[in-house]
Coordinates of C-alpha atoms and ligand atoms in Angstrom, one line a residue:
M1 CA 106.1 -72.1 236.4
T2 CA 105.0 -68.5 237.1
H3 CA 102.5 -68.2 234.3
S4 CA 100.7 -71.5 234.4
K5 CA 97.3 -69.8 234.3
Y6 CA 96.6 -66.1 234.4
L7 CA 93.7 -64.6 236.4
V8 CA 92.0 -61.5 235.0
V9 CA 89.5 -59.8 237.3
G10 CA 87.1 -57.0 236.2
N11 CA 86.2 -54.7 239.1
W12 CA 83.2 -52.7 237.9
K13 CA 83.2 -50.6 241.1
M14 CA 80.0 -48.5 241.5
F15 CA 79.1 -48.6 237.9
G16 CA 76.3 -50.2 235.9
T17 CA 72.5 -50.3 235.6
Y18 CA 70.4 -53.4 235.2
E19 CA 70.4 -52.7 231.4
S20 CA 74.0 -51.8 230.8
S21 CA 75.3 -54.7 232.9
A22 CA 73.1 -57.1 231.0
T23 CA 74.5 -55.9 227.6
L24 CA 78.1 -56.0 228.8
S25 CA 77.9 -59.4 230.5
R26 CA 76.0 -61.0 227.6
H27 CA 78.6 -59.6 225.2
L28 CA 81.5 -60.9 227.2
A29 CA 79.8 -64.3 227.6
S30 CA 79.3 -64.7 223.9
H31 CA 82.7 -63.4 222.8
I32 CA 85.0 -65.1 225.3
K33 CA 86.4 -68.4 224.1
M34 CA 87.3 -69.9 227.4
A35 CA 88.1 -73.2 225.8
E36 CA 91.0 -71.6 223.9
S37 CA 92.2 -69.5 226.8
K38 CA 94.1 -70.8 229.8
C39 CA 93.1 -67.6 231.6
E40 CA 90.6 -67.6 234.4
V41 CA 88.2 -64.6 234.0
V42 CA 86.2 -63.1 236.9
I43 CA 83.7 -60.2 236.8
C44 CA 82.9 -58.3 240.0
P45 CA 79.7 -56.2 239.5
P46 CA 78.0 -54.2 242.3
F47 CA 75.8 -56.2 244.7
T48 CA 72.6 -55.1 243.0
L49 CA 73.6 -56.6 239.7
L50 CA 75.2 -59.9 240.9
S51 CA 72.1 -62.0 240.4
N52 CA 71.4 -60.8 236.9
V53 CA 75.0 -61.0 235.8
A54 CA 75.2 -64.5 237.2
G55 CA 72.4 -65.5 234.9
N56 CA 74.0 -63.9 231.9
L57 CA 77.4 -65.6 232.5
A58 CA 75.9 -69.1 233.0
G59 CA 77.7 -71.6 230.8
S60 CA 80.3 -69.1 229.6
G61 CA 83.1 -70.1 232.0
I62 CA 83.4 -66.6 233.3
K63 CA 83.3 -66.6 237.1
L64 CA 81.4 -64.2 239.4
G65 CA 82.9 -62.1 242.2
A66 CA 81.8 -59.3 244.6
Q67 CA 83.7 -56.2 245.6
N68 CA 83.2 -56.5 249.4
C69 CA 81.5 -58.6 252.1
A70 CA 80.4 -58.1 255.7
E71 CA 82.9 -58.2 258.5
T72 CA 81.3 -61.2 260.1
I73 CA 81.3 -64.9 259.5
K74 CA 77.6 -65.0 260.3
A75 CA 75.5 -66.0 257.4
E76 CA 72.7 -63.6 258.4
G77 CA 71.8 -61.3 261.2
A78 CA 71.0 -57.8 262.3
F79 CA 73.6 -56.0 260.2
T80 CA 71.7 -53.3 258.4
G81 CA 73.2 -52.6 255.0
E82 CA 75.6 -55.4 254.9
V83 CA 75.9 -58.4 252.6
S84 CA 77.4 -61.6 254.1
A85 CA 79.9 -64.0 252.5
A86 CA 77.2 -66.6 252.7
M87 CA 74.9 -64.4 250.6
L88 CA 77.6 -64.0 248.0
E89 CA 78.1 -67.7 247.8
D90 CA 74.3 -68.1 247.5
V91 CA 74.1 -65.8 244.5
G92 CA 76.9 -67.7 242.7
C93 CA 80.1 -65.8 243.6
E94 CA 83.3 -67.6 243.8
Y95 CA 85.5 -64.6 244.5
V96 CA 85.4 -61.4 246.5
I97 CA 87.7 -58.4 246.3
L98 CA 88.7 -57.2 249.8
G99 CA 90.7 -54.2 251.1
H100 CA 90.6 -52.2 247.8
S101 CA 92.4 -48.9 248.4
E102 CA 89.1 -47.1 247.7
R103 CA 87.5 -48.9 250.7
R104 CA 90.6 -48.5 252.8
T105 CA 90.4 -44.8 252.2
A106 CA 86.7 -43.9 251.9
M107 CA 85.3 -46.5 254.3
H108 CA 88.3 -46.5 256.7
E109 CA 88.9 -50.2 256.4
T110 CA 91.9 -51.4 258.3
N111 CA 94.1 -54.4 257.7
K112 CA 92.3 -56.1 260.6
T113 CA 88.9 -55.4 259.0
V114 CA 90.3 -57.0 255.8
A115 CA 91.5 -60.0 257.6
I116 CA 88.2 -60.6 259.3
K117 CA 86.4 -60.3 256.0
A118 CA 88.8 -62.6 254.3
E119 CA 88.2 -65.2 257.0
A120 CA 84.4 -64.8 256.4
A121 CA 85.0 -65.3 252.7
H122 CA 87.1 -68.4 253.3
S123 CA 84.4 -69.9 255.6
R124 CA 82.1 -69.9 252.5
N125 CA 84.7 -71.2 250.1
L126 CA 85.0 -67.8 248.4
K127 CA 88.5 -66.9 247.1
A128 CA 89.6 -63.6 248.7
I129 CA 91.4 -61.2 246.4
I130 CA 93.3 -59.1 249.0
C131 CA 94.4 -55.7 247.7
I132 CA 97.5 -53.9 248.9
G133 CA 99.4 -50.9 247.6
E134 CA 101.4 -47.8 248.6
T135 CA 100.4 -44.2 248.1
L136 CA 102.5 -41.8 246.2
D137 CA 103.8 -40.2 249.4
E138 CA 104.8 -43.6 250.7
R139 CA 106.7 -44.4 247.5
K140 CA 108.4 -41.0 247.4
S141 CA 109.6 -41.5 251.0
G142 CA 111.0 -44.9 250.2
K143 CA 108.5 -46.9 252.3
V144 CA 107.0 -49.1 249.6
Y145 CA 108.3 -52.5 251.0
E146 CA 107.6 -51.6 254.6
V147 CA 104.0 -50.6 253.8
L148 CA 103.3 -53.6 251.7
A149 CA 104.8 -56.0 254.2
A150 CA 102.7 -54.6 257.0
Q151 CA 99.5 -54.7 254.9
L152 CA 100.2 -58.3 254.0
R153 CA 101.1 -59.5 257.5
D154 CA 98.0 -57.9 259.0
S155 CA 95.4 -58.5 256.2
I156 CA 95.9 -62.2 255.6
P157 CA 93.9 -64.4 258.0
Y158 CA 95.1 -67.8 259.4
T159 CA 92.5 -69.5 257.1
A160 CA 94.4 -68.4 254.0
N161 CA 96.0 -70.9 251.7
E162 CA 97.4 -70.9 248.2
E163 CA 94.0 -71.8 246.7
N164 CA 91.7 -69.5 248.6
T165 CA 93.8 -66.3 248.6
I166 CA 95.0 -64.0 245.8
I167 CA 97.1 -60.9 246.4
A168 CA 96.5 -57.8 244.2
Y169 CA 99.3 -55.3 244.2
E170 CA 97.7 -52.0 243.3
P171 CA 99.8 -48.9 243.7
V172 CA 97.2 -46.3 244.8
W173 CA 98.7 -43.6 242.6
A174 CA 98.2 -45.8 239.5
I175 CA 94.5 -46.6 240.1
G176 CA 92.1 -44.8 237.8
T177 CA 94.8 -42.4 236.6
G178 CA 95.4 -43.9 233.2
E179 CA 99.1 -44.2 234.1
S180 CA 100.1 -47.6 235.2
A181 CA 103.3 -48.3 237.2
T182 CA 106.3 -48.9 234.9
T183 CA 107.2 -52.5 234.0
E184 CA 110.4 -52.1 236.1
Q185 CA 108.4 -50.8 239.2
I186 CA 106.0 -53.7 238.8
R187 CA 108.8 -56.3 238.4
E188 CA 110.6 -55.1 241.5
V189 CA 107.5 -55.2 243.7
H190 CA 106.3 -58.5 242.4
E191 CA 109.7 -60.1 242.9
F192 CA 109.7 -58.8 246.5
L193 CA 106.3 -60.2 247.2
R194 CA 107.0 -63.5 245.6
N195 CA 110.4 -63.9 247.4
N196 CA 109.0 -62.9 250.8
M197 CA 105.5 -64.3 250.6
K198 CA 106.2 -67.2 253.0
S199 CA 107.1 -64.7 255.8
F200 CA 103.8 -62.8 255.3
L201 CA 101.6 -65.8 255.7
P202 CA 100.2 -66.3 259.3
N203 CA 100.7 -69.3 261.6
G204 CA 103.2 -71.2 259.6
I205 CA 101.0 -71.6 256.5
T206 CA 103.4 -72.4 253.7
E207 CA 103.0 -71.3 250.2
I208 CA 103.1 -74.6 248.4
E209 CA 105.2 -74.3 245.2
N210 CA 104.7 -70.5 245.1
K211 CA 101.1 -70.9 244.2
I212 CA 99.5 -67.8 245.7
K213 CA 98.7 -65.7 242.7
I214 CA 99.9 -62.1 242.7
L215 CA 97.9 -59.8 240.4
Y216 CA 98.9 -56.3 239.3
G217 CA 96.2 -53.6 239.2
G218 CA 96.3 -49.9 238.3
S219 CA 95.4 -48.6 234.8
V220 CA 95.7 -51.9 233.1
K221 CA 94.3 -51.7 229.5
S222 CA 94.4 -53.5 226.3
T223 CA 97.4 -51.5 225.1
N224 CA 99.7 -52.3 228.1
A225 CA 98.3 -55.6 229.2
Q226 CA 100.8 -57.7 227.3
D227 CA 103.8 -55.9 228.6
I228 CA 102.5 -56.1 232.2
L229 CA 101.4 -59.7 232.1
A230 CA 104.8 -60.7 230.6
I231 CA 106.6 -59.6 233.7
K232 CA 107.9 -62.4 235.8
D233 CA 105.8 -63.0 239.0
V234 CA 102.8 -61.2 237.6
D235 CA 100.0 -63.8 237.6
G236 CA 97.2 -61.7 236.2
A237 CA 95.5 -58.4 236.4
L238 CA 92.8 -56.6 238.5
V239 CA 91.2 -54.3 236.0
G240 CA 89.0 -51.3 236.9
S241 CA 87.8 -48.9 234.2
A242 CA 88.9 -51.0 231.2
S243 CA 86.7 -53.8 232.5
L244 CA 83.6 -51.7 231.8
N245 CA 84.4 -51.6 228.1
A246 CA 83.9 -55.0 226.4
D247 CA 86.5 -54.6 223.7
E248 CA 89.1 -53.3 226.2
F249 CA 88.5 -56.2 228.6
L250 CA 88.5 -58.8 225.8
G251 CA 91.8 -57.2 224.5
I252 CA 93.3 -57.8 228.0
I253 CA 92.2 -61.4 228.0
S254 CA 93.6 -62.0 224.5
A255 CA 96.9 -60.6 225.7
T256 CA 97.2 -63.6 228.1
K257 CA 96.6 -66.0 225.2
K258 CA 99.4 -64.4 223.1
L259 CA 101.8 -64.9 226.1
Q260 CA 100.8 -68.5 226.6
D261 CA 101.0 -69.6 222.9
Ligands
PGA1 P1 91.8 -49.0 237.2 O1 91.3 -49.5 238.6 O2 92.1 -50.1 236.3 O3 90.7 -48.1 236.7 O4 93.0 -48.2 237.4 C1 91.9 -50.7 239.1 C2 91.3 -51.0 240.4 O5 90.9 -50.1 241.1 O6 91.2 -52.2 240.8

């Protein structure tokens, strides 16, 4: 069963004011019919908006996530500017996106950094959405599988299991460009990840019944969601810009319903 339950995650990145986030989260909360959907929906606003969005989502069934956490398992301490996994748990987060390519590039996050952050997330029962993906140069030079394998091997901590870890395949060249990867490119990579996942998990952790979810991210929108989500081994989507538009995001969520009916 590949498509037992889709996971759709909205990554708001560094967007949103107190006002705009309240409008968007309230709209989503009142329009999402979670009871009818077998899809799990998560919204990841910037840190400053987490508390307010948590209040607006209460009772809607939509889960809260963050976009990063501190590289320490300490709940608190002298780490100016950082937000711990414990603080995310405290504000109501159940998920955290880690190792997004924008952080790997702009903040110089390494696989090791990502693994430490994921371990911190796991220590607070947060589900870590670990992002991987190749650049256009890496794809052109035929290194896709090599790059993805290295990212997975080194970014997944020994605390990972099929419940607390989700992988998001996001080809860097498809993020924020409006052009997603083709369905064939997505199918090939997801098949590779699914078939080899066991060998990427550390310390003999076994992937029970292939349960680790593998999301696709990179220019997912309401118009291509159904085609992408129908691909074997695609268990959901990590959505950037389309998650900032209520109708677009709701359209992506409805696509999962059509596929499950
Ligand atoms: P995009 O972003 O949907 O705007 O391409 C995806 C992501 O960065 O997670």
